[in-house]
Coordinates of C-alpha atoms in Angstrom, one line a residue:
Chain A
X22 CA 131.7 -86.9 -80.6
X23 CA 133.3 -87.5 -77.2
X24 CA 136.9 -86.6 -77.0
X25 CA 139.7 -88.8 -75.8
X26 CA 141.0 -87.5 -72.5
X27 CA 142.9 -88.6 -69.4
X28 CA 141.6 -88.8 -65.8
X29 CA 143.2 -89.1 -62.4
X30 CA 141.4 -90.0 -59.3
X31 CA 144.1 -88.9 -56.8
X32 CA 143.2 -90.5 -53.4
X33 CA 145.1 -90.9 -50.2
X34 CA 145.3 -94.7 -50.7
X35 CA 145.6 -95.1 -54.4
X36 CA 145.7 -93.1 -57.6
X37 CA 143.5 -94.4 -60.4
X38 CA 144.5 -93.2 -63.9
X39 CA 142.4 -93.8 -67.1
X40 CA 142.3 -92.8 -70.7
X41 CA 139.0 -92.8 -72.6
X42 CA 135.9 -90.8 -73.7
X43 CA 133.4 -92.1 -71.2
X44 CA 132.2 -95.1 -69.2
X45 CA 131.7 -97.3 -72.3
X46 CA 135.0 -96.3 -73.8
X47 CA 137.9 -96.8 -71.4
X48 CA 141.1 -97.4 -73.5
X49 CA 143.5 -98.0 -70.5
X50 CA 143.3 -97.9 -66.8
X51 CA 145.8 -98.4 -63.9
X52 CA 145.9 -98.3 -60.1
X53 CA 148.9 -96.9 -58.4
X54 CA 149.4 -97.1 -54.6
X55 CA 149.8 -93.7 -52.9
X56 CA 153.3 -93.8 -51.5
X57 CA 155.6 -90.7 -51.7
X58 CA 154.8 -87.9 -54.2
X59 CA 157.8 -88.4 -56.5
X60 CA 157.2 -92.1 -56.8
X61 CA 153.5 -91.9 -57.2
X62 CA 153.4 -89.0 -59.6
X63 CA 156.3 -90.6 -61.5
X64 CA 154.2 -93.7 -62.2
X65 CA 151.2 -91.5 -63.1
X66 CA 153.3 -89.6 -65.6
X67 CA 154.9 -92.8 -67.1
X68 CA 151.4 -94.2 -67.7
X69 CA 150.2 -91.1 -69.5
X70 CA 153.4 -90.8 -71.5
X71 CA 152.8 -94.2 -72.8
X72 CA 149.2 -93.3 -73.7
X73 CA 150.4 -90.1 -75.3
X74 CA 152.8 -92.0 -77.6
X75 CA 149.9 -94.3 -78.6
X76 CA 147.2 -91.7 -79.1
X77 CA 149.3 -88.6 -79.8
X78 CA 147.1 -85.4 -80.4
X79 CA 144.0 -87.5 -79.9
X80 CA 144.7 -87.2 -76.1
X81 CA 143.5 -83.7 -75.4
X82 CA 143.5 -83.0 -71.7
X83 CA 143.8 -84.4 -68.2
X84 CA 141.3 -84.1 -65.3
X85 CA 142.5 -84.5 -61.7
X86 CA 140.0 -85.2 -58.9
X87 CA 142.3 -84.9 -55.9
X88 CA 142.2 -85.5 -52.2
X89 CA 142.6 -82.3 -50.2
X90 CA 143.0 -79.7 -48.9
X91 CA 144.0 -78.3 -52.3
X92 CA 144.5 -74.8 -53.7
X93 CA 142.0 -74.1 -56.4
X94 CA 142.6 -70.3 -56.7
X95 CA 144.0 -69.8 -60.2
X96 CA 145.6 -66.5 -59.0
X97 CA 147.5 -68.1 -56.2
X98 CA 151.2 -69.0 -56.4
X99 CA 150.3 -72.5 -55.0
X100 CA 147.4 -73.2 -57.4
X101 CA 147.2 -76.9 -58.1
X102 CA 149.0 -77.9 -54.9
X103 CA 147.9 -80.3 -52.2
X104 CA 148.4 -77.9 -49.3
X105 CA 148.2 -78.7 -45.5
X106 CA 147.5 -82.4 -45.6
X107 CA 148.6 -84.5 -42.6
X108 CA 149.5 -87.3 -45.1
X109 CA 153.3 -87.8 -44.7
X110 CA 155.3 -86.4 -47.6
X111 CA 152.4 -84.8 -49.4
X112 CA 152.2 -81.4 -47.8
X113 CA 152.8 -78.6 -50.4
X114 CA 152.9 -81.0 -53.4
X115 CA 152.5 -79.3 -56.8
X116 CA 150.3 -81.9 -58.5
X117 CA 149.1 -79.9 -61.4
X118 CA 152.5 -78.4 -62.1
X119 CA 154.2 -81.8 -62.2
X120 CA 151.6 -83.4 -64.6
X121 CA 151.4 -80.3 -66.9
X122 CA 155.2 -80.0 -67.2
X123 CA 155.5 -83.7 -68.1
X124 CA 152.6 -84.0 -70.5
X125 CA 152.1 -80.4 -71.8
X126 CA 148.3 -80.8 -71.8
X127 CA 145.6 -78.6 -70.3
X128 CA 144.7 -79.7 -66.8
X129 CA 141.3 -79.5 -65.0
X130 CA 141.7 -79.7 -61.2
X131 CA 139.1 -80.2 -58.5
X132 CA 138.4 -81.8 -55.1
X133 CA 137.8 -85.5 -55.3
X134 CA 134.2 -85.2 -54.2
X135 CA 133.5 -82.4 -56.7
X136 CA 135.0 -84.7 -59.4
X137 CA 132.6 -87.4 -58.3
X138 CA 129.7 -84.9 -58.5
X139 CA 130.8 -83.9 -62.1
X140 CA 130.9 -87.6 -63.0
X141 CA 127.4 -88.1 -61.7
X142 CA 126.3 -85.1 -63.8
X143 CA 127.9 -86.5 -66.9
X144 CA 126.8 -90.1 -66.8
X145 CA 125.2 -90.9 -63.5
X146 CA 122.3 -90.0 -61.2
X147 CA 122.5 -86.2 -61.8
X148 CA 122.5 -86.4 -65.6
X149 CA 121.5 -83.0 -67.1
X150 CA 121.1 -81.3 -63.8
X151 CA 122.7 -77.9 -63.1
X152 CA 122.1 -77.8 -59.3
X153 CA 122.7 -80.8 -57.1
X154 CA 124.8 -82.2 -54.3
X155 CA 126.9 -85.2 -53.9
X156 CA 127.6 -86.1 -50.3
X157 CA 129.9 -88.9 -49.2
X158 CA 129.4 -90.4 -45.7
X159 CA 132.2 -92.7 -44.7
X160 CA 135.4 -92.2 -42.7
X161 CA 134.7 -88.6 -43.1
X162 CA 131.8 -86.6 -44.5
X163 CA 132.3 -84.3 -47.5
X164 CA 130.2 -82.8 -50.3
X165 CA 130.5 -81.5 -53.8
X166 CA 127.9 -78.8 -54.6
X167 CA 127.1 -77.7 -58.1
X168 CA 125.2 -74.4 -58.5
X169 CA 124.1 -73.2 -62.0
X170 CA 126.3 -75.9 -63.4
X171 CA 129.5 -75.0 -61.6
X172 CA 131.1 -76.1 -58.3
X173 CA 130.9 -73.7 -55.3
X174 CA 134.4 -72.4 -54.7
X175 CA 134.0 -69.0 -53.1
X176 CA 136.2 -68.6 -50.1
X177 CA 137.3 -72.3 -49.9
X178 CA 135.9 -75.6 -50.8
X179 CA 132.7 -76.0 -48.7
X180 CA 133.0 -78.4 -45.8
X181 CA 129.5 -79.6 -45.3
X182 CA 130.6 -82.4 -43.0
X183 CA 131.3 -79.8 -40.3
X184 CA 127.8 -78.2 -40.2
X185 CA 126.2 -78.0 -36.7
X186 CA 123.0 -79.8 -36.2
X187 CA 120.4 -80.2 -33.4
X188 CA 121.8 -82.8 -31.0
X189 CA 119.4 -84.1 -28.3
X190 CA 121.8 -85.3 -25.5
X191 CA 119.0 -87.1 -23.8
X192 CA 118.3 -89.2 -26.8
X193 CA 121.9 -89.5 -27.9
X194 CA 124.5 -88.8 -25.1
X195 CA 127.4 -89.4 -27.4
X196 CA 129.4 -86.2 -27.6
X197 CA 130.7 -86.7 -31.1
X198 CA 134.3 -87.4 -32.2
X199 CA 135.3 -84.5 -34.4
X200 CA 138.6 -83.2 -33.1
X201 CA 137.6 -79.6 -34.1
X202 CA 133.9 -79.5 -33.3
X203 CA 132.8 -82.5 -31.2
X204 CA 129.2 -83.0 -32.4
X205 CA 129.2 -81.5 -35.9
X206 CA 127.6 -83.7 -38.7
X207 CA 130.8 -85.6 -39.2
X208 CA 131.4 -85.9 -35.4
X209 CA 127.9 -87.5 -35.0
X210 CA 127.4 -89.5 -38.2
X211 CA 130.6 -90.6 -39.9
X212 CA 131.7 -94.2 -39.9
X213 CA 134.1 -93.7 -37.0
X214 CA 131.4 -91.9 -35.0
X215 CA 129.0 -94.9 -35.5
X216 CA 131.8 -97.3 -34.3
X217 CA 132.7 -95.2 -31.3
X218 CA 129.1 -94.7 -30.2
X219 CA 128.0 -98.3 -30.5
X220 CA 131.2 -100.1 -29.8
X221 CA 131.3 -102.0 -33.1
X222 CA 132.0 -101.0 -36.7
X223 CA 129.0 -100.0 -38.9
X224 CA 129.1 -103.2 -41.0
X225 CA 128.6 -105.3 -37.9
X226 CA 125.5 -103.3 -36.7
X227 CA 122.3 -105.2 -37.8
X228 CA 119.6 -103.4 -39.9
X229 CA 117.1 -103.4 -37.0
X230 CA 119.5 -101.8 -34.5
X231 CA 118.4 -98.3 -33.2
X232 CA 121.8 -97.0 -34.5
X233 CA 120.3 -96.6 -38.0
X234 CA 117.3 -94.5 -37.0
X235 CA 119.6 -92.1 -35.2
X236 CA 122.0 -92.1 -38.2
X237 CA 119.2 -91.4 -40.6
X238 CA 118.0 -88.5 -38.3
X239 CA 121.4 -86.7 -38.5
X240 CA 121.7 -87.3 -42.2
X241 CA 118.2 -86.0 -42.7
X242 CA 118.9 -82.9 -40.7
X243 CA 122.0 -82.2 -42.7
X244 CA 120.2 -82.9 -46.0
X245 CA 117.3 -80.6 -45.0
X246 CA 119.8 -77.8 -44.1
X247 CA 121.5 -78.3 -47.5
X248 CA 118.1 -78.0 -49.3
X249 CA 117.3 -74.8 -47.4
X250 CA 120.7 -73.2 -48.2
X251 CA 121.7 -74.5 -51.7
X252 CA 118.4 -75.6 -53.2
X253 CA 119.6 -78.7 -55.1
X254 CA 117.5 -80.4 -57.8
X255 CA 118.8 -83.7 -56.4
X256 CA 120.8 -85.1 -53.5
X257 CA 123.2 -88.0 -54.1
X258 CA 124.3 -89.9 -50.9
X259 CA 127.4 -92.1 -51.4
X260 CA 130.3 -93.5 -49.3
X261 CA 130.7 -96.5 -47.0
X262 CA 127.9 -95.7 -44.6
X263 CA 125.4 -95.3 -47.4
X264 CA 126.1 -98.8 -48.6
X265 CA 123.4 -99.6 -46.0
X266 CA 120.6 -99.0 -48.5
X267 CA 117.9 -99.5 -45.9
X268 CA 118.9 -95.9 -44.7
X269 CA 117.4 -94.3 -47.9
X270 CA 113.7 -94.7 -47.2
X271 CA 114.2 -93.6 -43.6
X272 CA 116.2 -90.5 -44.5
X273 CA 113.6 -89.6 -47.2
X274 CA 110.7 -89.8 -44.7
X275 CA 112.6 -87.8 -42.0
X276 CA 113.5 -85.1 -44.5
X277 CA 109.8 -84.7 -45.4
X278 CA 109.0 -84.5 -41.7
X279 CA 111.7 -82.0 -40.9
X280 CA 110.8 -79.6 -43.8
X281 CA 107.1 -80.1 -43.0
X282 CA 105.7 -79.0 -46.3
X283 CA 107.6 -75.7 -46.2
X284 CA 109.6 -76.2 -49.4
X285 CA 106.9 -76.3 -52.1
X286 CA 108.6 -78.3 -54.9
X287 CA 107.1 -81.3 -56.6
X288 CA 110.5 -83.0 -57.0
X289 CA 110.6 -83.1 -53.2
X290 CA 106.9 -83.6 -52.2
X291 CA 105.8 -86.0 -54.9
X292 CA 108.9 -87.8 -56.0
X293 CA 111.3 -88.0 -53.1
X294 CA 112.5 -91.5 -54.1
X295 CA 114.1 -89.9 -57.1
X296 CA 115.2 -86.8 -55.2
X297 CA 117.4 -88.4 -52.5
X298 CA 119.3 -91.2 -54.3
X299 CA 122.5 -93.4 -54.3
X300 CA 125.2 -92.6 -56.8
X301 CA 124.5 -93.8 -60.3
X302 CA 128.2 -94.6 -61.0
X303 CA 128.9 -96.3 -57.6
X304 CA 132.6 -96.3 -56.9
X305 CA 133.4 -95.3 -60.5
X306 CA 132.1 -91.7 -59.9
X307 CA 135.6 -90.4 -59.1
X308 CA 137.6 -91.7 -62.1
X309 CA 134.7 -91.1 -64.5
X310 CA 134.3 -87.6 -63.1
X311 CA 138.0 -86.8 -63.8
X312 CA 137.4 -87.8 -67.4
X313 CA 134.3 -85.5 -67.5
X314 CA 136.3 -82.7 -66.0
X315 CA 139.0 -83.1 -68.7
X316 CA 136.3 -83.1 -71.5
X317 CA 134.9 -79.8 -70.2
X318 CA 138.2 -78.0 -71.0
X319 CA 138.7 -79.2 -74.6
Chain B
X16 CA 129.0 -45.7 -69.3
X17 CA 126.2 -46.6 -66.9
X18 CA 122.8 -47.1 -68.7
X19 CA 119.6 -45.5 -67.7
X20 CA 117.2 -48.2 -66.4
X21 CA 114.2 -48.6 -64.2
X22 CA 113.9 -50.4 -60.9
X23 CA 111.1 -51.7 -58.8
X24 CA 111.4 -52.8 -55.2
X25 CA 108.1 -54.6 -54.9
X26 CA 107.3 -55.1 -51.2
X27 CA 104.3 -56.2 -49.2
X28 CA 103.8 -52.7 -47.8
X29 CA 105.0 -50.4 -50.6
X30 CA 106.4 -50.5 -54.1
X31 CA 109.4 -48.2 -54.7
X32 CA 110.1 -47.3 -58.3
X33 CA 113.1 -45.4 -59.6
X34 CA 114.8 -44.5 -62.9
X35 CA 118.5 -43.8 -63.0
X36 CA 121.9 -45.3 -63.6
X37 CA 123.2 -45.8 -60.0
X38 CA 123.1 -44.4 -56.5
X39 CA 124.4 -41.0 -57.6
X40 CA 122.2 -40.6 -60.6
X41 CA 118.5 -41.2 -59.6
X42 CA 116.4 -39.2 -62.1
X43 CA 113.0 -40.0 -60.5
X44 CA 111.6 -42.0 -57.6
X45 CA 108.2 -42.8 -56.3
X46 CA 106.7 -44.8 -53.4
X47 CA 103.3 -46.5 -53.9
X48 CA 101.4 -48.2 -51.1
X49 CA 100.8 -51.9 -51.8
X50 CA 97.0 -52.2 -52.1
X51 CA 95.3 -54.4 -54.7
X52 CA 97.4 -55.6 -57.7
X53 CA 95.5 -53.7 -60.4
X54 CA 95.7 -50.4 -58.5
X55 CA 99.3 -50.8 -57.4
X56 CA 100.7 -52.1 -60.7
X57 CA 98.6 -49.4 -62.5
X58 CA 100.4 -46.7 -60.6
X59 CA 103.7 -48.4 -61.2
X60 CA 103.0 -48.5 -65.0
X61 CA 101.8 -44.9 -65.0
X62 CA 105.1 -43.8 -63.4
X63 CA 107.3 -45.6 -65.9
X64 CA 105.2 -44.6 -68.9
X65 CA 105.8 -41.0 -67.9
X66 CA 109.5 -41.7 -67.6
X67 CA 109.5 -43.5 -70.9
X68 CA 108.0 -40.4 -72.6
X69 CA 110.7 -38.3 -71.1
X70 CA 113.7 -40.6 -71.8
X71 CA 112.4 -42.7 -74.7
X72 CA 115.0 -45.2 -75.9
X73 CA 117.5 -44.1 -73.2
X74 CA 115.4 -46.2 -70.8
X75 CA 116.6 -49.6 -71.6
X76 CA 115.1 -52.2 -69.1
X77 CA 113.4 -52.7 -65.8
X78 CA 114.6 -54.7 -62.8
X79 CA 112.0 -56.0 -60.3
X80 CA 113.1 -57.2 -56.8
X81 CA 109.9 -58.7 -55.6
X82 CA 108.3 -60.2 -52.4
X83 CA 107.6 -63.8 -52.6
X84 CA 107.0 -66.6 -53.1
X85 CA 107.6 -66.0 -56.9
X86 CA 108.1 -68.2 -59.9
X87 CA 111.6 -67.8 -61.3
X88 CA 111.6 -70.7 -63.7
X89 CA 111.7 -69.3 -67.2
X90 CA 110.2 -72.5 -68.6
X91 CA 107.2 -72.3 -66.4
X92 CA 103.8 -71.0 -67.6
X93 CA 103.6 -68.9 -64.4
X94 CA 107.1 -67.4 -64.7
X95 CA 107.2 -63.8 -63.3
X96 CA 104.1 -64.5 -61.0
X97 CA 103.8 -63.9 -57.3
X98 CA 102.4 -67.4 -56.5
X99 CA 101.1 -68.7 -53.2
X100 CA 101.3 -65.6 -51.0
X101 CA 98.9 -65.2 -48.1
X102 CA 98.7 -61.4 -49.0
X103 CA 95.1 -60.7 -49.9
X104 CA 94.5 -60.3 -53.6
X105 CA 98.1 -61.0 -54.7
X106 CA 98.0 -64.8 -55.1
X107 CA 98.8 -65.7 -58.7
X108 CA 99.6 -62.2 -59.9
X109 CA 101.5 -61.9 -63.2
X110 CA 103.9 -59.1 -62.2
X111 CA 106.4 -59.4 -65.0
X112 CA 103.7 -59.9 -67.7
X113 CA 101.8 -56.8 -66.7
X114 CA 104.9 -54.6 -66.7
X115 CA 106.4 -56.0 -69.8
X116 CA 103.1 -55.7 -71.8
X117 CA 102.7 -52.0 -70.7
X118 CA 106.3 -50.9 -71.3
X119 CA 107.6 -53.3 -73.9
X120 CA 111.0 -53.4 -72.2
X121 CA 113.3 -56.4 -71.1
X122 CA 112.6 -57.3 -67.5
X123 CA 114.9 -58.8 -64.9
X124 CA 113.0 -60.5 -62.0
X125 CA 114.3 -61.7 -58.6
X126 CA 113.4 -62.2 -55.0
X127 CA 113.6 -59.0 -53.0
X128 CA 116.5 -60.3 -50.9
X129 CA 118.4 -61.4 -54.0
X130 CA 117.8 -58.0 -55.4
X131 CA 119.3 -56.4 -52.3
X132 CA 122.3 -58.7 -52.6
X133 CA 122.9 -57.7 -56.2
X134 CA 122.7 -54.0 -55.1
X135 CA 125.3 -54.7 -52.5
X136 CA 127.5 -56.3 -55.2
X137 CA 127.1 -53.3 -57.5
X138 CA 127.6 -50.4 -55.1
X139 CA 127.7 -51.7 -51.5
X140 CA 129.6 -54.0 -49.1
X141 CA 130.1 -56.8 -51.6
X142 CA 131.5 -54.7 -54.5
X143 CA 133.4 -56.9 -56.9
X144 CA 132.6 -60.2 -55.1
X145 CA 131.3 -63.3 -56.9
X146 CA 130.4 -65.3 -53.9
X147 CA 128.6 -63.8 -50.9
X148 CA 125.5 -63.9 -48.8
X149 CA 123.0 -61.2 -47.8
X150 CA 120.9 -62.2 -44.8
X151 CA 118.0 -60.1 -43.5
X152 CA 117.0 -60.7 -39.9
X153 CA 113.7 -58.9 -39.0
X154 CA 110.1 -60.0 -39.0
X155 CA 111.3 -63.0 -40.9
X156 CA 114.7 -64.3 -41.8
X157 CA 115.7 -64.6 -45.5
X158 CA 118.9 -64.8 -47.6
X159 CA 120.1 -64.0 -51.0
X160 CA 123.1 -66.2 -52.0
X161 CA 125.4 -65.5 -54.9
X162 CA 127.7 -68.2 -56.2
X163 CA 130.1 -67.6 -59.1
X164 CA 128.4 -64.3 -59.6
X165 CA 124.8 -65.7 -59.9
X166 CA 122.0 -66.2 -57.5
X167 CA 121.3 -69.8 -56.3
X168 CA 118.0 -70.9 -57.9
X169 CA 118.1 -74.6 -58.3
X170 CA 115.0 -76.3 -57.0
X171 CA 113.4 -73.1 -55.4
X172 CA 114.7 -70.0 -53.8
X173 CA 116.8 -71.1 -50.8
X174 CA 115.0 -70.5 -47.5
X175 CA 118.0 -70.1 -45.1
X176 CA 115.7 -68.8 -42.4
X177 CA 114.3 -72.3 -41.8
X178 CA 117.7 -74.1 -41.2
X179 CA 117.8 -76.2 -38.1
X180 CA 120.3 -75.3 -35.5
X181 CA 121.5 -76.7 -32.2
X182 CA 119.1 -75.6 -29.5
X183 CA 120.0 -76.2 -25.9
X184 CA 116.6 -76.3 -24.1
X185 CA 118.3 -76.0 -20.7
X186 CA 119.9 -72.7 -21.7
X187 CA 116.9 -71.5 -23.8
X188 CA 113.6 -73.2 -23.0
X189 CA 111.7 -71.1 -25.6
X190 CA 110.4 -73.6 -28.2
X191 CA 110.5 -71.2 -31.1
X192 CA 107.6 -69.6 -33.0
X193 CA 107.9 -70.9 -36.6
X194 CA 104.5 -72.3 -37.5
X195 CA 106.2 -74.9 -39.7
X196 CA 109.3 -75.9 -37.7
X197 CA 109.1 -74.5 -34.2
X198 CA 112.7 -73.9 -33.4
X199 CA 114.3 -73.3 -36.8
X200 CA 116.6 -70.3 -37.2
X201 CA 113.7 -67.9 -37.8
X202 CA 111.7 -69.6 -35.1
X203 CA 114.5 -68.8 -32.6
X204 CA 116.0 -65.6 -33.8
X205 CA 113.6 -63.4 -35.8
X206 CA 112.2 -60.2 -34.3
X207 CA 108.9 -61.8 -33.3
X208 CA 110.8 -64.7 -31.7
X209 CA 112.8 -62.2 -29.6
X210 CA 109.6 -60.4 -28.6
X211 CA 107.8 -63.6 -27.6
X212 CA 110.7 -65.0 -25.7
X213 CA 111.4 -61.9 -23.6
X214 CA 108.0 -60.4 -23.4
X215 CA 109.0 -57.1 -25.1
X216 CA 109.8 -56.0 -28.6
X217 CA 113.5 -56.1 -29.5
X218 CA 113.9 -52.3 -29.6
X219 CA 113.0 -52.2 -25.9
X220 CA 115.5 -54.8 -24.9
X221 CA 118.6 -53.0 -23.5
X222 CA 122.1 -53.7 -24.9
X223 CA 123.3 -55.5 -21.8
X224 CA 120.3 -57.9 -21.6
X225 CA 121.2 -61.6 -21.9
X226 CA 118.8 -61.7 -24.9
X227 CA 121.6 -60.4 -27.2
X228 CA 124.2 -63.0 -26.3
X229 CA 121.6 -65.8 -27.1
X230 CA 120.6 -64.0 -30.3
X231 CA 124.2 -63.6 -31.4
X232 CA 124.7 -67.4 -30.7
X233 CA 121.9 -68.5 -33.1
X234 CA 123.0 -66.0 -35.8
X235 CA 126.6 -67.2 -35.4
X236 CA 125.5 -70.9 -35.7
X237 CA 123.5 -70.1 -38.9
X238 CA 126.4 -68.0 -40.3
X239 CA 128.8 -70.8 -39.6
X240 CA 126.6 -73.4 -41.4
X241 CA 126.3 -71.0 -44.3
X242 CA 130.1 -70.7 -44.5
X243 CA 130.4 -74.5 -44.4
X244 CA 127.8 -75.0 -47.2
X245 CA 128.1 -72.0 -49.5
X246 CA 131.7 -70.7 -48.8
X247 CA 131.0 -67.0 -49.2
X248 CA 133.7 -64.4 -49.5
X249 CA 131.6 -62.1 -47.3
X250 CA 128.5 -62.2 -45.2
X251 CA 126.2 -59.1 -45.0
X252 CA 123.7 -59.1 -42.1
X253 CA 120.8 -56.6 -42.5
X254 CA 117.2 -56.2 -41.4
X255 CA 115.6 -54.7 -38.3
X256 CA 117.3 -56.9 -35.7
X257 CA 120.8 -56.1 -37.1
X258 CA 120.2 -52.4 -36.5
X259 CA 121.5 -53.4 -33.0
X260 CA 125.1 -52.9 -34.1
X261 CA 126.5 -54.2 -30.8
X262 CA 125.6 -57.7 -32.1
X263 CA 128.3 -57.6 -34.8
X264 CA 131.4 -58.1 -32.7
X265 CA 129.7 -60.8 -30.6
X266 CA 128.6 -62.7 -33.7
X267 CA 132.1 -62.5 -35.2
X268 CA 133.7 -63.9 -32.0
X269 CA 131.2 -66.7 -31.8
X270 CA 131.6 -67.7 -35.5
X271 CA 135.4 -68.0 -34.9
X272 CA 134.7 -70.1 -31.8
X273 CA 132.2 -72.4 -33.6
X274 CA 134.4 -73.0 -36.6
X275 CA 137.4 -73.4 -34.3
X276 CA 140.1 -72.8 -36.9
X277 CA 138.8 -75.5 -39.3
X278 CA 138.2 -73.2 -42.2
X279 CA 141.6 -72.0 -43.1
X280 CA 140.9 -68.7 -44.9
X281 CA 142.6 -65.4 -44.2
X282 CA 139.5 -63.4 -44.8
X283 CA 137.9 -65.2 -41.9
X284 CA 140.8 -65.8 -39.5
X285 CA 142.7 -62.4 -39.9
X286 CA 140.0 -60.0 -41.0
X287 CA 136.6 -61.0 -39.7
X288 CA 135.6 -57.4 -39.1
X289 CA 135.4 -57.1 -42.9
X290 CA 134.0 -60.6 -43.4
X291 CA 130.8 -60.3 -41.4
X292 CA 129.4 -56.8 -42.0
X293 CA 126.3 -54.6 -42.2
X294 CA 124.9 -53.6 -45.6
X295 CA 126.8 -50.9 -47.4
X296 CA 123.6 -49.4 -48.9
X297 CA 121.4 -49.6 -45.8
X298 CA 117.7 -49.6 -46.7
X299 CA 118.5 -48.6 -50.2
X300 CA 119.9 -52.0 -51.2
X301 CA 116.5 -53.2 -52.6
X302 CA 115.7 -50.3 -54.9
X303 CA 119.4 -49.9 -56.0
X304 CA 119.6 -53.7 -56.5
X305 CA 116.6 -53.5 -58.9
X306 CA 118.5 -50.9 -61.0
X307 CA 121.6 -53.1 -61.0
X308 CA 119.5 -56.1 -62.1
X309 CA 118.1 -54.1 -64.9
X310 CA 121.6 -53.0 -66.0
X311 CA 122.8 -56.6 -66.1
X312 CA 120.4 -57.4 -69.0
X313 CA 121.2 -54.5 -71.3

């Protein structure tokens, strides 16, 4: 039986909080604007306290899928903190500590995009898979990578958006807009990069504009590099830019062209429509992922 | 107490077999030229049968670090086989089956480069680490990646040598020599690529030749992409090309330049001399790794 747990999708714009046991059993849900930490976390705690009074011991744990950078090292004195964020007021905020102290429940804590990946594994496009990637391409580009069923942590959270890719300046003279790297993946292919290169926001660029072939090329190069380094059983592409669903078939064909038959795997060669896919949970991946994370620890 | 086990480093040129419990306790070792499968595996089995008579139940298991491509899927009917190799006679060879049938011992089976990585984790430069990469740069370029203590398997063995990298044709007009991808990492930076670009084998190129700055650049780009995708706690660079130890300081500086402070990790920012390193076990990583693999399953 699925256990009743709490989930928090902690974003820079809003916090979504829910109690339930899965997508078909959400008992309560609330959206809280992200203002200052005390105010926001105060409202989060008030919501869960109310749920705790109602469900008592039935409510077993809380999962938090959080915007970053965050400290995930359980041996660190700042474990569970949002660390060096430029978001005003949120630098060095002890998110896990505040929630645990108020509710006295076990807490699972992860990056937002890893939370979304875990949601997709529980109830979405990656159901039952141990090795897959969830990439979000929007204002920024980030990825959650699961290997042997667990997120990659290692040194720090991987920052796949900042991978370097081939960039043919004759074909694409745009130098990229990443403040750190110029023409890394995010600098070439994020929503703001699209807007800066073409002088209009992505949603105004028509489907038959050459912008999309170039966009698909960079995404395909990054996806190919991820296949060659982390060997996923599936790649989920989400985020604002990927709402343009005509990108999917172009990306798939370009990935096959780039790999050129080298990676001999049927999932890739014979069934790429089911290998590179949109999220199964749409914009619910984050909040549902936080519930799945909470269920993993009870 | 360390257990007595057998190890096989199964290479395309020779098979090394050993019995022992670690680098300081090798009881027997033999080198067998790689000829035809029946002959080679026959000699391997004869060696271990002799050891088995001597040590009986003390000999607990066998680890095999094998050249590829190999089938690592335990649910596959060809698990433990060398599959589509171009090496004459070795296509579809049941390596694990032959050894297990003859010796009736548990077998651990891995790619050669993953075996070397496991050896480095047991007794070499990655001692005690759960997340690190071993890359070999020589005739080809390959990598063994451990995440949360286990090798990445996923879809197939990752083929980091075929990653695509920025390639400035003005600075380096060489188009690369990978038969699949032209200017992928291996096509630009393997030993044969060095030789083809500069018209002489790598060992003849003097330390102050511009070849090495370019070589370090491609290695640094690949290492940076691996940091951003798999977040290792350490990167070990081995293989023939990396015998040129003057490459290490250049690669380290270029990695710091490429990442440009984005990855906030002390191991990288404050201690890169211990972050990007040569193998601790030198050319013994493979055979010692096969022993470490065998110890993991008893």
